JSON list of C-alpha atoms in Angstrom, two decimals:
[
{"chain": "A", "resi": 1, "resn": "UNK", "atom": "CA", "xyz": [-104.78, 108.72, 59.80]},
{"chain": "A", "resi": 2, "resn": "UNK", "atom": "CA", "xyz": [-105.38, 111.31, 61.96]},
{"chain": "A", "resi": 3, "resn": "UNK", "atom": "CA", "xyz": [-102.22, 110.68, 64.26]},
{"chain": "A", "resi": 4, "resn": "UNK", "atom": "CA", "xyz": [-99.95, 110.41, 61.18]},
{"chain": "A", "resi": 5, "resn": "UNK", "atom": "CA", "xyz": [-101.33, 113.96, 59.79]},
{"chain": "A", "resi": 6, "resn": "UNK", "atom": "CA", "xyz": [-100.78, 115.48, 63.19]},
{"chain": "A", "resi": 7, "resn": "UNK", "atom": "CA", "xyz": [-97.52, 114.03, 63.55]},
{"chain": "A", "resi": 8, "resn": "UNK", "atom": "CA", "xyz": [-96.29, 115.51, 60.03]},
{"chain": "A", "resi": 9, "resn": "UNK", "atom": "CA", "xyz": [-97.69, 119.09, 60.70]},
{"chain": "A", "resi": 10, "resn": "UNK", "atom": "CA", "xyz": [-95.96, 119.45, 64.18]},
{"chain": "A", "resi": 11, "resn": "UNK", "atom": "CA", "xyz": [-92.53, 118.03, 62.49]},
{"chain": "A", "resi": 12, "resn": "UNK", "atom": "CA", "xyz": [-93.52, 120.38, 59.67]},
{"chain": "A", "resi": 13, "resn": "UNK", "atom": "CA", "xyz": [-93.68, 123.16, 62.37]},
{"chain": "A", "resi": 14, "resn": "UNK", "atom": "CA", "xyz": [-90.49, 122.35, 64.32]},
{"chain": "A", "resi": 15, "resn": "UNK", "atom": "CA", "xyz": [-88.80, 122.26, 60.86]},
{"chain": "A", "resi": 16, "resn": "UNK", "atom": "CA", "xyz": [-89.89, 125.63, 59.96]},
{"chain": "A", "resi": 17, "resn": "UNK", "atom": "CA", "xyz": [-89.30, 126.87, 63.47]},
{"chain": "A", "resi": 18, "resn": "UNK", "atom": "CA", "xyz": [-85.98, 125.68, 63.13]},
{"chain": "A", "resi": 19, "resn": "UNK", "atom": "CA", "xyz": [-85.45, 127.52, 59.37]},
{"chain": "A", "resi": 20, "resn": "UNK", "atom": "CA", "xyz": [-85.21, 131.23, 61.47]},
{"chain": "A", "resi": 21, "resn": "UNK", "atom": "CA", "xyz": [-83.44, 133.08, 63.64]},
{"chain": "A", "resi": 22, "resn": "UNK", "atom": "CA", "xyz": [-83.15, 136.44, 65.21]},
{"chain": "A", "resi": 23, "resn": "UNK", "atom": "CA", "xyz": [-80.42, 138.65, 65.28]},
{"chain": "A", "resi": 24, "resn": "UNK", "atom": "CA", "xyz": [-80.65, 141.50, 68.14]},
{"chain": "A", "resi": 25, "resn": "UNK", "atom": "CA", "xyz": [-79.23, 144.84, 68.59]},
{"chain": "A", "resi": 26, "resn": "UNK", "atom": "CA", "xyz": [-75.84, 144.30, 70.04]},
{"chain": "A", "resi": 27, "resn": "UNK", "atom": "CA", "xyz": [-75.31, 140.68, 68.63]},
{"chain": "A", "resi": 28, "resn": "UNK", "atom": "CA", "xyz": [-72.81, 138.56, 66.21]},
{"chain": "A", "resi": 29, "resn": "UNK", "atom": "CA", "xyz": [-74.84, 135.63, 65.39]},
{"chain": "A", "resi": 30, "resn": "UNK", "atom": "CA", "xyz": [-72.56, 132.54, 63.30]},
{"chain": "A", "resi": 31, "resn": "UNK", "atom": "CA", "xyz": [-74.27, 130.50, 61.15]},
{"chain": "A", "resi": 32, "resn": "UNK", "atom": "CA", "xyz": [-71.95, 126.98, 61.52]},
{"chain": "A", "resi": 33, "resn": "UNK", "atom": "CA", "xyz": [-72.92, 123.91, 59.05]},
{"chain": "A", "resi": 34, "resn": "UNK", "atom": "CA", "xyz": [-70.97, 120.78, 60.76]},
{"chain": "A", "resi": 35, "resn": "UNK", "atom": "CA", "xyz": [-68.39, 123.46, 62.77]},
{"chain": "A", "resi": 36, "resn": "UNK", "atom": "CA", "xyz": [-67.67, 125.44, 59.79]},
{"chain": "A", "resi": 37, "resn": "UNK", "atom": "CA", "xyz": [-68.15, 128.88, 59.80]},
{"chain": "A", "resi": 38, "resn": "UNK", "atom": "CA", "xyz": [-70.94, 130.08, 56.71]},
{"chain": "A", "resi": 39, "resn": "UNK", "atom": "CA", "xyz": [-71.46, 133.29, 57.83]},
{"chain": "A", "resi": 40, "resn": "UNK", "atom": "CA", "xyz": [-71.73, 135.96, 60.49]},
{"chain": "A", "resi": 41, "resn": "UNK", "atom": "CA", "xyz": [-74.97, 138.35, 60.71]},
{"chain": "A", "resi": 42, "resn": "UNK", "atom": "CA", "xyz": [-74.88, 141.54, 62.56]},
{"chain": "A", "resi": 43, "resn": "UNK", "atom": "CA", "xyz": [-77.99, 143.11, 60.98]},
{"chain": "A", "resi": 44, "resn": "UNK", "atom": "CA", "xyz": [-80.70, 143.03, 63.29]},
{"chain": "A", "resi": 45, "resn": "UNK", "atom": "CA", "xyz": [-83.91, 141.13, 62.44]},
{"chain": "A", "resi": 46, "resn": "UNK", "atom": "CA", "xyz": [-85.11, 137.92, 61.26]},
{"chain": "A", "resi": 47, "resn": "UNK", "atom": "CA", "xyz": [-82.80, 135.77, 59.17]},
{"chain": "A", "resi": 48, "resn": "UNK", "atom": "CA", "xyz": [-82.91, 132.12, 57.53]},
{"chain": "A", "resi": 49, "resn": "UNK", "atom": "CA", "xyz": [-81.30, 128.97, 57.73]},
{"chain": "A", "resi": 50, "resn": "UNK", "atom": "CA", "xyz": [-81.33, 125.39, 56.70]},
{"chain": "A", "resi": 51, "resn": "UNK", "atom": "CA", "xyz": [-83.00, 123.74, 59.51]},
{"chain": "A", "resi": 52, "resn": "UNK", "atom": "CA", "xyz": [-81.39, 120.51, 60.89]},
{"chain": "A", "resi": 53, "resn": "UNK", "atom": "CA", "xyz": [-77.81, 121.01, 58.92]},
{"chain": "A", "resi": 54, "resn": "UNK", "atom": "CA", "xyz": [-77.18, 124.74, 60.31]},
{"chain": "A", "resi": 55, "resn": "UNK", "atom": "CA", "xyz": [-76.60, 125.61, 63.78]},
{"chain": "A", "resi": 56, "resn": "UNK", "atom": "CA", "xyz": [-76.26, 129.42, 64.93]},
{"chain": "A", "resi": 57, "resn": "UNK", "atom": "CA", "xyz": [-73.88, 130.75, 67.71]},
{"chain": "A", "resi": 58, "resn": "UNK", "atom": "CA", "xyz": [-75.25, 133.88, 69.16]},
{"chain": "A", "resi": 59, "resn": "UNK", "atom": "CA", "xyz": [-72.18, 136.30, 70.47]},
{"chain": "A", "resi": 60, "resn": "UNK", "atom": "CA", "xyz": [-72.15, 139.59, 72.07]},
{"chain": "A", "resi": 61, "resn": "UNK", "atom": "CA", "xyz": [-71.44, 142.57, 70.21]},
{"chain": "A", "resi": 62, "resn": "UNK", "atom": "CA", "xyz": [-71.21, 145.30, 73.29]},
{"chain": "A", "resi": 63, "resn": "UNK", "atom": "CA", "xyz": [-68.10, 145.63, 75.30]},
{"chain": "A", "resi": 64, "resn": "UNK", "atom": "CA", "xyz": [-67.27, 142.91, 77.91]},
{"chain": "A", "resi": 65, "resn": "UNK", "atom": "CA", "xyz": [-65.34, 142.85, 80.62]},
{"chain": "A", "resi": 66, "resn": "UNK", "atom": "CA", "xyz": [-62.46, 140.41, 82.58]},
{"chain": "A", "resi": 67, "resn": "UNK", "atom": "CA", "xyz": [-60.74, 141.18, 85.76]},
{"chain": "A", "resi": 68, "resn": "UNK", "atom": "CA", "xyz": [-57.37, 139.83, 86.11]},
{"chain": "A", "resi": 69, "resn": "UNK", "atom": "CA", "xyz": [-55.83, 137.83, 89.23]},
{"chain": "A", "resi": 70, "resn": "UNK", "atom": "CA", "xyz": [-53.41, 140.40, 90.95]},
{"chain": "A", "resi": 71, "resn": "UNK", "atom": "CA", "xyz": [-49.87, 139.07, 89.39]},
{"chain": "A", "resi": 72, "resn": "UNK", "atom": "CA", "xyz": [-46.74, 140.01, 91.01]},
{"chain": "A", "resi": 73, "resn": "UNK", "atom": "CA", "xyz": [-44.16, 141.95, 88.78]},
{"chain": "A", "resi": 74, "resn": "UNK", "atom": "CA", "xyz": [-40.50, 143.96, 89.77]},
{"chain": "A", "resi": 75, "resn": "UNK", "atom": "CA", "xyz": [-40.23, 147.55, 88.79]},
{"chain": "A", "resi": 76, "resn": "UNK", "atom": "CA", "xyz": [-36.88, 148.52, 86.68]},
{"chain": "A", "resi": 77, "resn": "UNK", "atom": "CA", "xyz": [-35.55, 149.47, 90.74]},
{"chain": "A", "resi": 78, "resn": "UNK", "atom": "CA", "xyz": [-36.20, 145.80, 91.32]},
{"chain": "A", "resi": 79, "resn": "UNK", "atom": "CA", "xyz": [-39.15, 146.29, 93.81]},
{"chain": "A", "resi": 80, "resn": "UNK", "atom": "CA", "xyz": [-41.31, 143.93, 93.87]},
{"chain": "A", "resi": 81, "resn": "UNK", "atom": "CA", "xyz": [-45.18, 145.03, 93.39]},
{"chain": "A", "resi": 82, "resn": "UNK", "atom": "CA", "xyz": [-48.46, 143.14, 92.95]},
{"chain": "A", "resi": 83, "resn": "UNK", "atom": "CA", "xyz": [-50.82, 144.97, 90.30]},
{"chain": "A", "resi": 84, "resn": "UNK", "atom": "CA", "xyz": [-54.71, 144.35, 89.98]},
{"chain": "A", "resi": 85, "resn": "UNK", "atom": "CA", "xyz": [-56.10, 145.03, 86.42]},
{"chain": "A", "resi": 86, "resn": "UNK", "atom": "CA", "xyz": [-59.18, 144.61, 84.71]},
{"chain": "A", "resi": 87, "resn": "UNK", "atom": "CA", "xyz": [-59.87, 144.79, 80.74]},
{"chain": "A", "resi": 88, "resn": "UNK", "atom": "CA", "xyz": [-62.81, 146.13, 78.61]},
{"chain": "A", "resi": 89, "resn": "UNK", "atom": "CA", "xyz": [-62.66, 144.53, 75.35]},
{"chain": "A", "resi": 90, "resn": "UNK", "atom": "CA", "xyz": [-64.94, 143.57, 72.34]},
{"chain": "A", "resi": 91, "resn": "UNK", "atom": "CA", "xyz": [-65.43, 140.84, 69.59]},
{"chain": "A", "resi": 92, "resn": "UNK", "atom": "CA", "xyz": [-63.45, 142.77, 66.29]},
{"chain": "A", "resi": 93, "resn": "UNK", "atom": "CA", "xyz": [-63.61, 139.87, 64.11]},
{"chain": "A", "resi": 94, "resn": "UNK", "atom": "CA", "xyz": [-66.33, 137.06, 65.10]},
{"chain": "A", "resi": 95, "resn": "UNK", "atom": "CA", "xyz": [-64.45, 133.99, 62.69]},
{"chain": "A", "resi": 96, "resn": "UNK", "atom": "CA", "xyz": [-61.38, 134.70, 64.44]},
{"chain": "A", "resi": 97, "resn": "UNK", "atom": "CA", "xyz": [-62.54, 134.78, 67.75]},
{"chain": "A", "resi": 98, "resn": "UNK", "atom": "CA", "xyz": [-64.73, 131.65, 67.51]},
{"chain": "A", "resi": 99, "resn": "UNK", "atom": "CA", "xyz": [-61.23, 129.90, 66.38]},
{"chain": "A", "resi": 100, "resn": "UNK", "atom": "CA", "xyz": [-59.28, 130.99, 68.86]},
{"chain": "A", "resi": 101, "resn": "UNK", "atom": "CA", "xyz": [-62.16, 130.50, 71.78]},
{"chain": "A", "resi": 102, "resn": "UNK", "atom": "CA", "xyz": [-64.70, 128.77, 70.46]},
{"chain": "A", "resi": 103, "resn": "UNK", "atom": "CA", "xyz": [-67.14, 131.46, 71.18]},
{"chain": "A", "resi": 104, "resn": "UNK", "atom": "CA", "xyz": [-66.64, 130.91, 74.76]},
{"chain": "A", "resi": 105, "resn": "UNK", "atom": "CA", "xyz": [-65.97, 134.50, 76.67]},
{"chain": "A", "resi": 106, "resn": "UNK", "atom": "CA", "xyz": [-64.70, 132.77, 79.80]},
{"chain": "A", "resi": 107, "resn": "UNK", "atom": "CA", "xyz": [-61.50, 130.76, 77.34]},
{"chain": "A", "resi": 108, "resn": "UNK", "atom": "CA", "xyz": [-61.43, 134.06, 75.78]},
{"chain": "A", "resi": 109, "resn": "UNK", "atom": "CA", "xyz": [-60.79, 135.77, 79.21]},
{"chain": "A", "resi": 110, "resn": "UNK", "atom": "CA", "xyz": [-58.25, 132.97, 79.86]},
{"chain": "A", "resi": 111, "resn": "UNK", "atom": "CA", "xyz": [-56.61, 133.68, 76.47]},
{"chain": "A", "resi": 112, "resn": "UNK", "atom": "CA", "xyz": [-56.25, 137.35, 77.34]},
{"chain": "A", "resi": 113, "resn": "UNK", "atom": "CA", "xyz": [-54.99, 137.37, 80.48]},
{"chain": "A", "resi": 114, "resn": "UNK", "atom": "CA", "xyz": [-51.40, 135.90, 79.51]},
{"chain": "A", "resi": 115, "resn": "UNK", "atom": "CA", "xyz": [-51.39, 138.45, 77.06]},
{"chain": "A", "resi": 116, "resn": "UNK", "atom": "CA", "xyz": [-51.92, 141.21, 79.02]},
{"chain": "A", "resi": 117, "resn": "UNK", "atom": "CA", "xyz": [-50.06, 140.18, 81.94]},
{"chain": "A", "resi": 118, "resn": "UNK", "atom": "CA", "xyz": [-47.02, 140.36, 79.95]},
{"chain": "A", "resi": 119, "resn": "UNK", "atom": "CA", "xyz": [-47.55, 143.74, 78.59]},
{"chain": "A", "resi": 120, "resn": "UNK", "atom": "CA", "xyz": [-48.01, 144.82, 82.00]},
{"chain": "A", "resi": 121, "resn": "UNK", "atom": "CA", "xyz": [-44.95, 143.31, 82.97]},
{"chain": "A", "resi": 122, "resn": "UNK", "atom": "CA", "xyz": [-43.10, 144.97, 80.13]},
{"chain": "A", "resi": 123, "resn": "UNK", "atom": "CA", "xyz": [-44.53, 148.21, 81.21]},
{"chain": "A", "resi": 124, "resn": "UNK", "atom": "CA", "xyz": [-43.73, 147.79, 84.54]},
{"chain": "A", "resi": 125, "resn": "UNK", "atom": "CA", "xyz": [-40.19, 146.47, 84.53]},
{"chain": "A", "resi": 126, "resn": "UNK", "atom": "CA", "xyz": [-39.09, 150.32, 82.35]},
{"chain": "A", "resi": 127, "resn": "UNK", "atom": "CA", "xyz": [-40.90, 152.00, 85.40]},
{"chain": "A", "resi": 128, "resn": "UNK", "atom": "CA", "xyz": [-39.38, 153.02, 88.53]},
{"chain": "A", "resi": 129, "resn": "UNK", "atom": "CA", "xyz": [-41.29, 152.20, 92.03]},
{"chain": "A", "resi": 130, "resn": "UNK", "atom": "CA", "xyz": [-41.50, 156.38, 92.41]},
{"chain": "A", "resi": 131, "resn": "UNK", "atom": "CA", "xyz": [-42.98, 156.72, 88.72]},
{"chain": "A", "resi": 132, "resn": "UNK", "atom": "CA", "xyz": [-45.19, 154.16, 89.51]},
{"chain": "A", "resi": 133, "resn": "UNK", "atom": "CA", "xyz": [-46.74, 156.10, 92.68]},
{"chain": "A", "resi": 134, "resn": "UNK", "atom": "CA", "xyz": [-46.39, 159.56, 91.21]},
{"chain": "A", "resi": 135, "resn": "UNK", "atom": "CA", "xyz": [-48.74, 158.82, 88.62]},
{"chain": "A", "resi": 136, "resn": "UNK", "atom": "CA", "xyz": [-46.99, 156.57, 85.99]},
{"chain": "A", "resi": 137, "resn": "UNK", "atom": "CA", "xyz": [-50.29, 154.35, 86.21]},
{"chain": "A", "resi": 138, "resn": "UNK", "atom": "CA", "xyz": [-51.77, 156.15, 83.07]},
{"chain": "A", "resi": 139, "resn": "UNK", "atom": "CA", "xyz": [-48.69, 155.59, 80.76]},
{"chain": "A", "resi": 140, "resn": "UNK", "atom": "CA", "xyz": [-49.06, 151.82, 82.33]},
{"chain": "A", "resi": 141, "resn": "UNK", "atom": "CA", "xyz": [-52.63, 151.38, 81.10]},
{"chain": "A", "resi": 142, "resn": "UNK", "atom": "CA", "xyz": [-51.70, 153.08, 78.06]},
{"chain": "A", "resi": 143, "resn": "UNK", "atom": "CA", "xyz": [-48.58, 151.01, 77.22]},
{"chain": "A", "resi": 144, "resn": "UNK", "atom": "CA", "xyz": [-50.61, 148.08, 78.00]},
{"chain": "A", "resi": 145, "resn": "UNK", "atom": "CA", "xyz": [-53.73, 148.78, 75.80]},
{"chain": "A", "resi": 146, "resn": "UNK", "atom": "CA", "xyz": [-51.15, 149.23, 72.80]},
{"chain": "A", "resi": 147, "resn": "UNK", "atom": "CA", "xyz": [-49.14, 146.26, 73.30]},
{"chain": "A", "resi": 148, "resn": "UNK", "atom": "CA", "xyz": [-51.74, 143.76, 74.04]},
{"chain": "A", "resi": 149, "resn": "UNK", "atom": "CA", "xyz": [-54.20, 145.10, 70.71]},
{"chain": "A", "resi": 150, "resn": "UNK", "atom": "CA", "xyz": [-51.43, 144.26, 68.52]},
{"chain": "A", "resi": 151, "resn": "UNK", "atom": "CA", "xyz": [-51.42, 140.65, 69.86]},
{"chain": "A", "resi": 152, "resn": "UNK", "atom": "CA", "xyz": [-55.21, 140.12, 70.43]},
{"chain": "A", "resi": 153, "resn": "UNK", "atom": "CA", "xyz": [-56.03, 141.56, 67.42]},
{"chain": "A", "resi": 154, "resn": "UNK", "atom": "CA", "xyz": [-54.22, 138.85, 65.28]},
{"chain": "A", "resi": 155, "resn": "UNK", "atom": "CA", "xyz": [-54.49, 136.01, 67.28]},
{"chain": "A", "resi": 156, "resn": "UNK", "atom": "CA", "xyz": [-58.08, 136.28, 69.34]},
{"chain": "A", "resi": 157, "resn": "UNK", "atom": "CA", "xyz": [-60.04, 138.39, 67.32]},
{"chain": "A", "resi": 158, "resn": "UNK", "atom": "CA", "xyz": [-60.84, 140.49, 69.76]},
{"chain": "A", "resi": 159, "resn": "UNK", "atom": "CA", "xyz": [-60.13, 144.59, 70.49]},
{"chain": "A", "resi": 160, "resn": "UNK", "atom": "CA", "xyz": [-59.22, 145.66, 73.93]},
{"chain": "A", "resi": 161, "resn": "UNK", "atom": "CA", "xyz": [-60.90, 149.01, 74.27]},
{"chain": "A", "resi": 162, "resn": "UNK", "atom": "CA", "xyz": [-59.35, 149.77, 77.93]},
{"chain": "A", "resi": 163, "resn": "UNK", "atom": "CA", "xyz": [-56.89, 148.36, 80.32]},
{"chain": "A", "resi": 164, "resn": "UNK", "atom": "CA", "xyz": [-57.38, 149.85, 84.00]},
{"chain": "A", "resi": 165, "resn": "UNK", "atom": "CA", "xyz": [-54.87, 149.25, 86.94]},
{"chain": "A", "resi": 166, "resn": "UNK", "atom": "CA", "xyz": [-56.73, 148.87, 90.15]},
{"chain": "A", "resi": 167, "resn": "UNK", "atom": "CA", "xyz": [-54.28, 148.44, 92.47]},
{"chain": "A", "resi": 168, "resn": "UNK", "atom": "CA", "xyz": [-50.26, 148.73, 92.80]},
{"chain": "A", "resi": 169, "resn": "UNK", "atom": "CA", "xyz": [-49.50, 146.83, 96.13]},
{"chain": "A", "resi": 170, "resn": "UNK", "atom": "CA", "xyz": [-46.40, 145.65, 98.03]},
{"chain": "A", "resi": 171, "resn": "UNK", "atom": "CA", "xyz": [-46.31, 141.84, 98.53]},
{"chain": "A", "resi": 172, "resn": "UNK", "atom": "CA", "xyz": [-46.54, 141.21, 102.02]},
{"chain": "A", "resi": 173, "resn": "UNK", "atom": "CA", "xyz": [-42.74, 140.12, 102.88]},
{"chain": "A", "resi": 174, "resn": "UNK", "atom": "CA", "xyz": [-42.00, 143.11, 101.07]},
{"chain": "A", "resi": 175, "resn": "UNK", "atom": "CA", "xyz": [-44.45, 145.07, 103.44]},
{"chain": "A", "resi": 176, "resn": "UNK", "atom": "CA", "xyz": [-42.86, 143.76, 106.42]},
{"chain": "A", "resi": 177, "resn": "UNK", "atom": "CA", "xyz": [-39.55, 144.95, 105.15]},
{"chain": "A", "resi": 178, "resn": "UNK", "atom": "CA", "xyz": [-40.69, 148.63, 104.36]},
{"chain": "A", "resi": 179, "resn": "UNK", "atom": "CA", "xyz": [-42.74, 148.84, 107.72]},
{"chain": "A", "resi": 180, "resn": "UNK", "atom": "CA", "xyz": [-39.52, 147.33, 109.67]},
{"chain": "A", "resi": 181, "resn": "UNK", "atom": "CA", "xyz": [-37.53, 150.11, 108.04]},
{"chain": "A", "resi": 182, "resn": "UNK", "atom": "CA", "xyz": [-40.18, 153.19, 108.31]},
{"chain": "A", "resi": 183, "resn": "UNK", "atom": "CA", "xyz": [-39.96, 151.87, 112.21]},
{"chain": "A", "resi": 184, "resn": "UNK", "atom": "CA", "xyz": [-35.76, 152.40, 112.17]},
{"chain": "A", "resi": 185, "resn": "UNK", "atom": "CA", "xyz": [-36.15, 155.34, 110.67]},
{"chain": "A", "resi": 186, "resn": "UNK", "atom": "CA", "xyz": [-38.69, 156.84, 113.15]},
{"chain": "A", "resi": 187, "resn": "UNK", "atom": "CA", "xyz": [-36.35, 155.55, 115.99]},
{"chain": "A", "resi": 188, "resn": "UNK", "atom": "CA", "xyz": [-33.23, 157.10, 114.49]},
{"chain": "A", "resi": 189, "resn": "UNK", "atom": "CA", "xyz": [-35.28, 160.45, 114.51]},
{"chain": "A", "resi": 190, "resn": "UNK", "atom": "CA", "xyz": [-36.59, 160.48, 117.70]}
]
């Protein structure tokens, strides 16, 4: 009799603790029932849910970062360059974000990468090498940000806050040709 009462009390306590969840500062908490989104809570504090039927998924409301792998692009004057970048983004619509990525930050980054890559390709193709070197990186970042936001807000439920170019380099095969040309020019001058 005592063991049965103890088991019932423990089960009631577990159900009671499973009936509540907390939302912290800088968090979205989605309440799901059988994988379907019931509601999204952003208000910090203690909230209630139906135990055992409803699950919660906590999403970060802060600015997140994604480092893109260097990509090879061609400039408007047909020169190949490798561009490295990073992206700062945040969740704009939690429901769309969940549908697009399942709430997984890594998967969202993988879905974001081709969008940024295509936007960068369009912008780099419109600039010459001289423009890129002379300070067009700010223009590239601004144009990429604008193009990326148009797509990501609709498809991924995220807002791109910032895109920064961390490096523009010649590919190894182009570097060798540039150094050889420089060497030839110096020899002609000598």
